[in-house]
Amino acid sequence: MKGPEISVCVPAYQAERYLAETLRSVLAQTFRNFELVVLDNASTDRTAEILRGFDDPRLRVVRNSRVLPLAENWNRAVEVSTAPLVKLLCADDVLHPRCLERQYPVLAGDPGVALVASRRDLINEESRLISRNRGLRGLLGPHESQAVIRRIVRHGGNPIGEPAVALFRRAQFDAVGGFDARWFFPMDLALWIRLLEHGDFHGIRESLAAFRVTRGSLSALGDESLYAEQRSLSAEIANGAEWDVSRVDRLMGAAKAPAARLRRQALFLIARGQGRQNDLKGLRSRRSSSSY
């Protein structure tokens, strides 16, 4: 019997709030030949209980005996998968129904492509839309890897996006050593860069996933560290002789980095404001209920 073509890998830690929504979005895919692998990173909340509530033969649950660090955990989520193509999906993000259907033929049909990504929407803590069709400016359609690397340096941030938007080959993931624990906040971007050593890039115009912007996310909590790491990563790839990054590329990246930072800060400020409004609504509702 033919195995799955795609592994959707979900590393889950204390994921009770959004996990069910994330899993439902995967199981609702129009592309059917996939496995959904959830790696429970020794959670102590209701994560395991929620997983037991799903009865689908495509779902496979693995649990760590202890809490693993971020990079090690994400790598193990891929390690326990079985398909030749892989998508890593954080346990609070969601896929749109045609995500796998649209991304699969790009990689399956062209062995010269190492990474395919789509645009994505941004949603808040209540799954309401904050912004639509974000990312991949200047990266839609097919692009040679060197051109993408130069675009990353000039962007000053992450123009490709988070793991939910990307699909890659398991063999190439293994060849580059997976997620690099030297990086924390730009760990996904560092992987995209390494994968591009093995092939080209294709950007899909459609928004095929949604990244959740929350008050407590890693990106919201680590602003200064995030951008310090981003600058270090940009400097590392700019110094790599194989990419032929010009001085102009570096200067453009340095000039654009503050704007990229402000755009991201604005998104988390919006999420924080919406979260506070919902907290107030919940408080008013509880007070109203308690008066009866």
mmCIF file of C-alpha atoms in Angstrom:
data_model
loop_
_atom_site.group_PDB
_atom_site.id
_atom_site.type_symbol
_atom_site.label_atom_id
_atom_site.label_comp_id
_atom_site.label_asym_id
_atom_site.label_seq_id
_atom_site.Cartn_x
_atom_site.Cartn_y
_atom_site.Cartn_z
ATOM 1 C CA MET A 1 0.000 0.000 0.000
ATOM 2 C CA LYS A 2 1.303 3.422 -0.953
ATOM 3 C CA GLY A 3 2.279 5.596 1.983
ATOM 4 C CA PRO A 4 1.402 9.269 2.524
ATOM 5 C CA GLU A 5 2.822 11.852 0.140
ATOM 6 C CA ILE A 6 2.969 14.599 2.774
ATOM 7 C CA SER A 7 3.595 14.652 6.506
ATOM 8 C CA VAL A 8 2.040 17.556 8.367
ATOM 9 C CA CYS A 9 4.032 17.718 11.617
ATOM 10 C CA VAL A 10 2.565 19.589 14.586
ATOM 11 C CA PRO A 11 4.833 20.078 17.633
ATOM 12 C CA ALA A 12 2.486 20.718 20.536
ATOM 13 C CA TYR A 13 3.380 22.059 23.971
ATOM 14 C CA GLN A 14 0.688 23.273 26.379
ATOM 15 C CA ALA A 15 -1.422 23.651 23.240
ATOM 16 C CA GLU A 16 -4.925 23.166 24.636
ATOM 17 C CA ARG A 17 -6.299 26.556 23.541
ATOM 18 C CA TYR A 18 -5.865 26.267 19.781
ATOM 19 C CA LEU A 19 -4.858 22.666 19.057
ATOM 20 C CA ALA A 20 -8.302 21.383 18.068
ATOM 21 C CA GLU A 21 -8.772 24.204 15.562
ATOM 22 C CA THR A 22 -5.321 23.557 14.106
ATOM 23 C CA LEU A 23 -5.969 19.822 13.704
ATOM 24 C CA ARG A 24 -9.394 20.374 12.161
ATOM 25 C CA SER A 25 -7.841 22.658 9.569
ATOM 26 C CA VAL A 26 -5.411 19.895 8.558
ATOM 27 C CA LEU A 27 -7.990 17.126 8.484
ATOM 28 C CA ALA A 28 -10.229 19.298 6.260
ATOM 29 C CA GLN A 29 -7.654 19.429 3.440
ATOM 30 C CA THR A 30 -8.900 18.746 -0.089
ATOM 31 C CA PHE A 31 -5.634 16.842 -0.699
ATOM 32 C CA ARG A 32 -6.180 13.517 1.038
ATOM 33 C CA ASN A 33 -2.940 11.506 0.933
ATOM 34 C CA PHE A 34 -1.178 12.864 4.002
ATOM 35 C CA GLU A 35 -0.396 11.914 7.562
ATOM 36 C CA LEU A 36 -0.859 14.239 10.509
ATOM 37 C CA VAL A 37 1.844 13.686 13.119
ATOM 38 C CA VAL A 38 1.410 15.467 16.458
ATOM 39 C CA LEU A 39 4.379 15.464 18.811
ATOM 40 C CA ASP A 40 3.189 16.209 22.339
ATOM 41 C CA ASN A 41 6.180 17.762 24.087
ATOM 42 C CA ALA A 42 5.310 16.359 27.540
ATOM 43 C CA SER A 43 2.427 18.805 27.958
ATOM 44 C CA THR A 44 0.697 18.978 31.339
ATOM 45 C CA ASP A 45 -2.473 20.779 30.214
ATOM 46 C CA ARG A 46 -5.390 19.263 28.244
ATOM 47 C CA THR A 47 -3.323 18.647 25.086
ATOM 48 C CA ALA A 48 -3.390 14.839 25.462
ATOM 49 C CA GLU A 49 -7.120 14.852 26.229
ATOM 50 C CA ILE A 50 -7.856 16.916 23.116
ATOM 51 C CA LEU A 51 -5.794 14.548 20.973
ATOM 52 C CA ARG A 52 -7.750 11.554 22.298
ATOM 53 C CA GLY A 53 -10.912 13.238 21.069
ATOM 54 C CA PHE A 54 -9.871 12.914 17.408
ATOM 55 C CA ASP A 55 -10.621 9.658 15.611
ATOM 56 C CA ASP A 56 -9.000 9.798 12.179
ATOM 57 C CA PRO A 57 -6.666 7.162 10.702
ATOM 58 C CA ARG A 58 -4.409 9.887 9.297
ATOM 59 C CA LEU A 59 -3.623 11.192 12.794
ATOM 60 C CA ARG A 60 -0.651 9.735 14.668
ATOM 61 C CA VAL A 61 0.322 10.986 18.134
ATOM 62 C CA VAL A 62 3.800 10.714 19.640
ATOM 63 C CA ARG A 63 4.624 11.968 23.139
ATOM 64 C CA ASN A 64 7.999 13.017 24.519
ATOM 65 C CA SER A 65 8.921 11.639 27.939
ATOM 66 C CA ARG A 66 10.387 15.020 28.860
ATOM 67 C CA VAL A 67 10.146 18.568 27.563
ATOM 68 C CA LEU A 68 12.619 19.074 24.729
ATOM 69 C CA PRO A 69 14.118 22.447 23.704
ATOM 70 C CA LEU A 70 12.471 24.140 20.725
ATOM 71 C CA ALA A 71 14.830 23.113 17.914
ATOM 72 C CA GLU A 72 15.221 19.561 19.208
ATOM 73 C CA ASN A 73 11.470 19.185 19.525
ATOM 74 C CA TRP A 74 10.744 20.522 16.031
ATOM 75 C CA ASN A 75 13.405 18.248 14.577
ATOM 76 C CA ARG A 76 11.929 15.227 16.339
ATOM 77 C CA ALA A 77 8.486 16.107 14.976
ATOM 78 C CA VAL A 78 9.929 15.732 11.475
ATOM 79 C CA GLU A 79 12.060 12.726 12.451
ATOM 80 C CA VAL A 80 9.031 10.626 13.407
ATOM 81 C CA SER A 81 7.232 11.427 10.144
ATOM 82 C CA THR A 82 7.272 9.082 7.134
ATOM 83 C CA ALA A 83 6.391 11.023 3.960
ATOM 84 C CA PRO A 84 8.860 12.453 1.405
ATOM 85 C CA LEU A 85 7.362 15.955 1.666
ATOM 86 C CA VAL A 86 6.949 17.792 4.966
ATOM 87 C CA LYS A 87 5.074 20.746 6.393
ATOM 88 C CA LEU A 88 5.695 21.816 9.988
ATOM 89 C CA LEU A 89 2.685 23.545 11.498
ATOM 90 C CA CYS A 90 2.738 25.293 14.849
ATOM 91 C CA ALA A 91 -0.090 24.215 17.136
ATOM 92 C CA ASP A 92 -1.861 27.579 17.046
ATOM 93 C CA ASP A 93 -1.743 28.240 13.278
ATOM 94 C CA VAL A 94 -4.171 26.923 10.661
ATOM 95 C CA LEU A 95 -4.144 25.742 7.066
ATOM 96 C CA HIS A 96 -6.710 26.836 4.516
ATOM 97 C CA PRO A 97 -8.487 23.860 2.874
ATOM 98 C CA ARG A 98 -6.573 23.869 -0.423
ATOM 99 C CA CYS A 99 -3.113 24.402 1.052
ATOM 100 C CA LEU A 100 -1.706 20.925 0.413
ATOM 101 C CA GLU A 101 -3.556 20.598 -2.887
ATOM 102 C CA ARG A 102 -1.906 23.746 -4.222
ATOM 103 C CA GLN A 103 1.578 23.169 -2.820
ATOM 104 C CA TYR A 104 2.011 19.460 -3.515
ATOM 105 C CA PRO A 105 2.231 19.576 -7.346
ATOM 106 C CA VAL A 106 4.914 22.273 -7.242
ATOM 107 C CA LEU A 107 7.390 20.059 -5.391
ATOM 108 C CA ALA A 108 6.206 16.744 -6.818
ATOM 109 C CA GLY A 109 6.397 18.067 -10.371
ATOM 110 C CA ASP A 110 9.807 19.762 -10.285
ATOM 111 C CA PRO A 111 12.788 18.129 -8.563
ATOM 112 C CA GLY A 112 14.733 21.373 -8.939
ATOM 113 C CA VAL A 113 12.472 23.152 -6.431
ATOM 114 C CA ALA A 114 13.557 22.811 -2.796
ATOM 115 C CA LEU A 115 10.992 25.063 -1.129
ATOM 116 C CA VAL A 116 7.474 26.175 -1.945
ATOM 117 C CA ALA A 117 5.629 28.773 0.138
ATOM 118 C CA SER A 118 2.393 30.674 -0.066
ATOM 119 C CA ARG A 119 1.174 33.975 1.202
ATOM 120 C CA ARG A 120 -0.718 33.880 4.506
ATOM 121 C CA ASP A 121 -3.352 35.665 6.532
ATOM 122 C CA LEU A 122 -2.834 36.954 10.056
ATOM 123 C CA ILE A 123 -5.461 36.143 12.675
ATOM 124 C CA ASN A 124 -5.874 37.137 16.296
ATOM 125 C CA GLU A 125 -6.498 35.136 19.453
ATOM 126 C CA GLU A 126 -10.180 34.695 18.535
ATOM 127 C CA SER A 127 -9.346 33.592 14.954
ATOM 128 C CA ARG A 128 -10.527 36.886 13.514
ATOM 129 C CA LEU A 129 -8.708 38.288 10.520
ATOM 130 C CA ILE A 130 -6.128 41.002 11.217
ATOM 131 C CA SER A 131 -4.548 41.188 7.773
ATOM 132 C CA ARG A 132 -4.954 39.293 4.517
ATOM 133 C CA ASN A 133 -2.473 38.032 1.895
ATOM 134 C CA ARG A 134 0.777 38.884 3.638
ATOM 135 C CA GLY A 135 4.299 37.984 2.583
ATOM 136 C CA LEU A 136 6.279 36.989 -0.512
ATOM 137 C CA ARG A 137 6.628 40.497 -1.884
ATOM 138 C CA GLY A 138 8.829 40.120 -4.943
ATOM 139 C CA LEU A 139 8.935 36.325 -4.492
ATOM 140 C CA LEU A 140 5.814 35.121 -6.299
ATOM 141 C CA GLY A 141 6.313 32.435 -8.920
ATOM 142 C CA PRO A 142 9.594 30.597 -9.590
ATOM 143 C CA HIS A 143 12.884 32.102 -8.405
ATOM 144 C CA GLU A 144 16.456 30.856 -8.420
ATOM 145 C CA SER A 145 17.815 30.329 -4.926
ATOM 146 C CA GLN A 146 20.497 33.017 -5.177
ATOM 147 C CA ALA A 147 17.913 35.664 -6.064
ATOM 148 C CA VAL A 148 15.816 34.627 -3.050
ATOM 149 C CA ILE A 149 18.794 34.878 -0.699
ATOM 150 C CA ARG A 150 19.555 38.373 -1.929
ATOM 151 C CA ARG A 151 15.885 39.292 -1.431
ATOM 152 C CA ILE A 152 16.047 37.989 2.157
ATOM 153 C CA VAL A 153 19.112 40.135 2.891
ATOM 154 C CA ARG A 154 17.529 43.219 1.297
ATOM 155 C CA HIS A 155 14.236 42.690 3.133
ATOM 156 C CA GLY A 156 15.716 43.005 6.618
ATOM 157 C CA GLY A 157 13.269 40.429 8.002
ATOM 158 C CA ASN A 158 11.626 37.208 6.885
ATOM 159 C CA PRO A 159 9.950 37.738 3.481
ATOM 160 C CA ILE A 160 9.066 34.039 3.121
ATOM 161 C CA GLY A 161 7.121 33.539 6.336
ATOM 162 C CA GLU A 162 6.519 31.100 9.149
ATOM 163 C CA PRO A 163 6.516 27.269 8.938
ATOM 164 C CA ALA A 164 2.791 27.040 8.124
ATOM 165 C CA VAL A 165 3.346 28.568 4.684
ATOM 166 C CA ALA A 166 6.139 26.238 3.555
ATOM 167 C CA LEU A 167 6.463 22.731 2.126
ATOM 168 C CA PHE A 168 9.851 21.069 1.721
ATOM 169 C CA ARG A 169 11.531 17.742 1.012
ATOM 170 C CA ARG A 170 12.361 15.440 3.917
ATOM 171 C CA ALA A 171 15.615 14.275 2.287
ATOM 172 C CA GLN A 172 16.886 17.843 1.993
ATOM 173 C CA PHE A 173 15.774 18.662 5.537
ATOM 174 C CA ASP A 174 17.877 15.742 6.755
ATOM 175 C CA ALA A 175 20.796 16.768 4.525
ATOM 176 C CA VAL A 176 21.043 20.246 6.087
ATOM 177 C CA GLY A 177 20.638 18.921 9.630
ATOM 178 C CA GLY A 178 17.114 20.226 10.228
ATOM 179 C CA PHE A 179 16.378 23.230 12.412
ATOM 180 C CA ASP A 180 19.549 24.856 13.753
ATOM 181 C CA ALA A 181 19.535 25.300 17.546
ATOM 182 C CA ARG A 182 21.941 28.246 17.252
ATOM 183 C CA TRP A 183 18.924 30.331 16.274
ATOM 184 C CA PHE A 184 15.758 30.816 18.283
ATOM 185 C CA PHE A 185 13.465 33.428 16.765
ATOM 186 C CA PRO A 186 14.633 33.166 13.093
ATOM 187 C CA MET A 187 14.978 29.375 13.252
ATOM 188 C CA ASP A 188 12.503 28.902 10.406
ATOM 189 C CA LEU A 189 14.208 31.453 8.158
ATOM 190 C CA ALA A 190 17.593 29.831 8.822
ATOM 191 C CA LEU A 191 16.133 26.531 7.608
ATOM 192 C CA TRP A 192 14.684 28.103 4.446
ATOM 193 C CA ILE A 193 18.134 29.482 3.650
ATOM 194 C CA ARG A 194 19.820 26.106 4.097
ATOM 195 C CA LEU A 195 17.189 24.337 1.992
ATOM 196 C CA LEU A 196 17.826 26.806 -0.821
ATOM 197 C CA GLU A 197 21.334 25.387 -1.066
ATOM 198 C CA HIS A 198 19.632 22.327 -2.590
ATOM 199 C CA GLY A 199 17.257 23.926 -5.076
ATOM 200 C CA ASP A 200 15.091 26.831 -6.091
ATOM 201 C CA PHE A 201 12.018 28.510 -4.654
ATOM 202 C CA HIS A 202 8.419 28.882 -5.776
ATOM 203 C CA GLY A 203 6.020 31.399 -4.248
ATOM 204 C CA ILE A 204 2.246 30.885 -4.520
ATOM 205 C CA ARG A 205 0.095 33.999 -4.757
ATOM 206 C CA GLU A 206 -2.840 32.572 -2.812
ATOM 207 C CA SER A 207 -3.060 32.847 0.949
ATOM 208 C CA LEU A 208 -3.068 29.196 2.026
ATOM 209 C CA ALA A 209 -2.455 29.425 5.774
ATOM 210 C CA ALA A 210 -3.059 31.692 8.727
ATOM 211 C CA PHE A 211 -0.472 32.744 11.299
ATOM 212 C CA ARG A 212 -1.898 33.538 14.712
ATOM 213 C CA VAL A 213 -0.715 36.770 16.296
ATOM 214 C CA THR A 214 -1.108 36.538 20.073
ATOM 215 C CA ARG A 215 0.057 38.525 23.062
ATOM 216 C CA GLY A 216 2.041 35.594 24.422
ATOM 217 C CA SER A 217 3.738 34.322 21.261
ATOM 218 C CA LEU A 218 7.515 34.016 20.991
ATOM 219 C CA SER A 219 7.691 36.888 18.533
ATOM 220 C CA ALA A 220 5.717 39.174 20.819
ATOM 221 C CA LEU A 221 7.805 38.352 23.873
ATOM 222 C CA GLY A 222 11.279 38.616 22.357
ATOM 223 C CA ASP A 223 11.380 41.814 20.343
ATOM 224 C CA GLU A 224 14.969 42.922 21.044
ATOM 225 C CA SER A 225 16.391 39.407 20.903
ATOM 226 C CA LEU A 226 14.471 38.675 17.715
ATOM 227 C CA TYR A 227 15.995 41.564 15.814
ATOM 228 C CA ALA A 228 19.471 41.021 17.182
ATOM 229 C CA GLU A 229 19.295 37.447 15.891
ATOM 230 C CA GLN A 230 17.860 38.644 12.596
ATOM 231 C CA ARG A 231 20.817 40.962 12.092
ATOM 232 C CA SER A 232 23.264 38.175 12.940
ATOM 233 C CA LEU A 233 21.606 35.775 10.512
ATOM 234 C CA SER A 234 21.603 38.369 7.732
ATOM 235 C CA ALA A 235 25.285 39.059 8.332
ATOM 236 C CA GLU A 236 26.088 35.343 8.220
ATOM 237 C CA ILE A 237 24.391 34.721 4.893
ATOM 238 C CA ALA A 238 25.734 37.978 3.434
ATOM 239 C CA ASN A 239 29.253 36.793 4.227
ATOM 240 C CA GLY A 240 28.692 33.427 2.557
ATOM 241 C CA ALA A 241 30.684 33.366 -0.661
ATOM 242 C CA GLU A 242 28.215 30.987 -2.343
ATOM 243 C CA TRP A 243 25.433 33.604 -2.404
ATOM 244 C CA ASP A 244 27.338 36.543 -3.924
ATOM 245 C CA VAL A 245 25.474 39.117 -1.811
ATOM 246 C CA SER A 246 26.516 42.626 -2.804
ATOM 247 C CA ARG A 247 27.318 45.596 -0.613
ATOM 248 C CA VAL A 248 24.190 47.290 -1.966
ATOM 249 C CA ASP A 249 22.084 44.319 -0.815
ATOM 250 C CA ARG A 250 23.534 44.625 2.685
ATOM 251 C CA LEU A 251 22.949 48.373 2.847
ATOM 252 C CA MET A 252 19.368 47.969 1.671
ATOM 253 C CA GLY A 253 18.754 45.328 4.315
ATOM 254 C CA ALA A 254 20.190 47.520 7.055
ATOM 255 C CA ALA A 255 17.999 50.411 5.894
ATOM 256 C CA LYS A 256 14.809 48.309 5.683
ATOM 257 C CA ALA A 257 15.243 46.373 8.917
ATOM 258 C CA PRO A 258 13.742 49.112 11.159
ATOM 259 C CA ALA A 259 10.633 49.317 8.963
ATOM 260 C CA ALA A 260 10.226 45.528 9.037
ATOM 261 C CA ARG A 261 10.529 45.674 12.797
ATOM 262 C CA LEU A 262 7.907 48.411 13.100
ATOM 263 C CA ARG A 263 5.457 46.508 10.893
ATOM 264 C CA ARG A 264 5.768 43.440 13.091
ATOM 265 C CA GLN A 265 5.469 45.469 16.277
ATOM 266 C CA ALA A 266 2.292 47.067 14.920
ATOM 267 C CA LEU A 267 0.709 43.651 14.369
ATOM 268 C CA PHE A 268 1.381 42.573 17.939
ATOM 269 C CA LEU A 269 0.081 45.895 19.254
ATOM 270 C CA ILE A 270 -3.140 45.262 17.345
ATOM 271 C CA ALA A 271 -3.359 41.759 18.806
ATOM 272 C CA ARG A 272 -2.660 43.093 22.290
ATOM 273 C CA GLY A 273 -5.357 45.746 21.934
ATOM 274 C CA GLN A 274 -7.909 43.257 20.630
ATOM 275 C CA GLY A 275 -7.029 40.856 23.418
ATOM 276 C CA ARG A 276 -7.591 43.524 26.055
ATOM 277 C CA GLN A 277 -10.955 44.409 24.512
ATOM 278 C CA ASN A 278 -12.014 40.776 24.643
ATOM 279 C CA ASP A 279 -10.789 40.475 28.226
ATOM 280 C CA LEU A 280 -12.994 43.439 29.150
ATOM 281 C CA LYS A 281 -15.967 41.959 27.320
ATOM 282 C CA GLY A 282 -15.473 38.688 29.175
ATOM 283 C CA LEU A 283 -15.226 40.498 32.505
ATOM 284 C CA ARG A 284 -18.436 42.460 31.823
ATOM 285 C CA SER A 285 -20.185 39.238 30.810
ATOM 286 C CA ARG A 286 -19.091 37.437 33.985
ATOM 287 C CA ARG A 287 -20.130 40.364 36.143
ATOM 288 C CA SER A 288 -23.510 40.486 34.392
ATOM 289 C CA SER A 289 -24.017 36.751 34.874
ATOM 290 C CA SER A 290 -23.065 36.882 38.534
ATOM 291 C CA SER A 291 -25.708 39.517 39.239
ATOM 292 C CA TYR A 292 -28.524 37.073 38.571
#
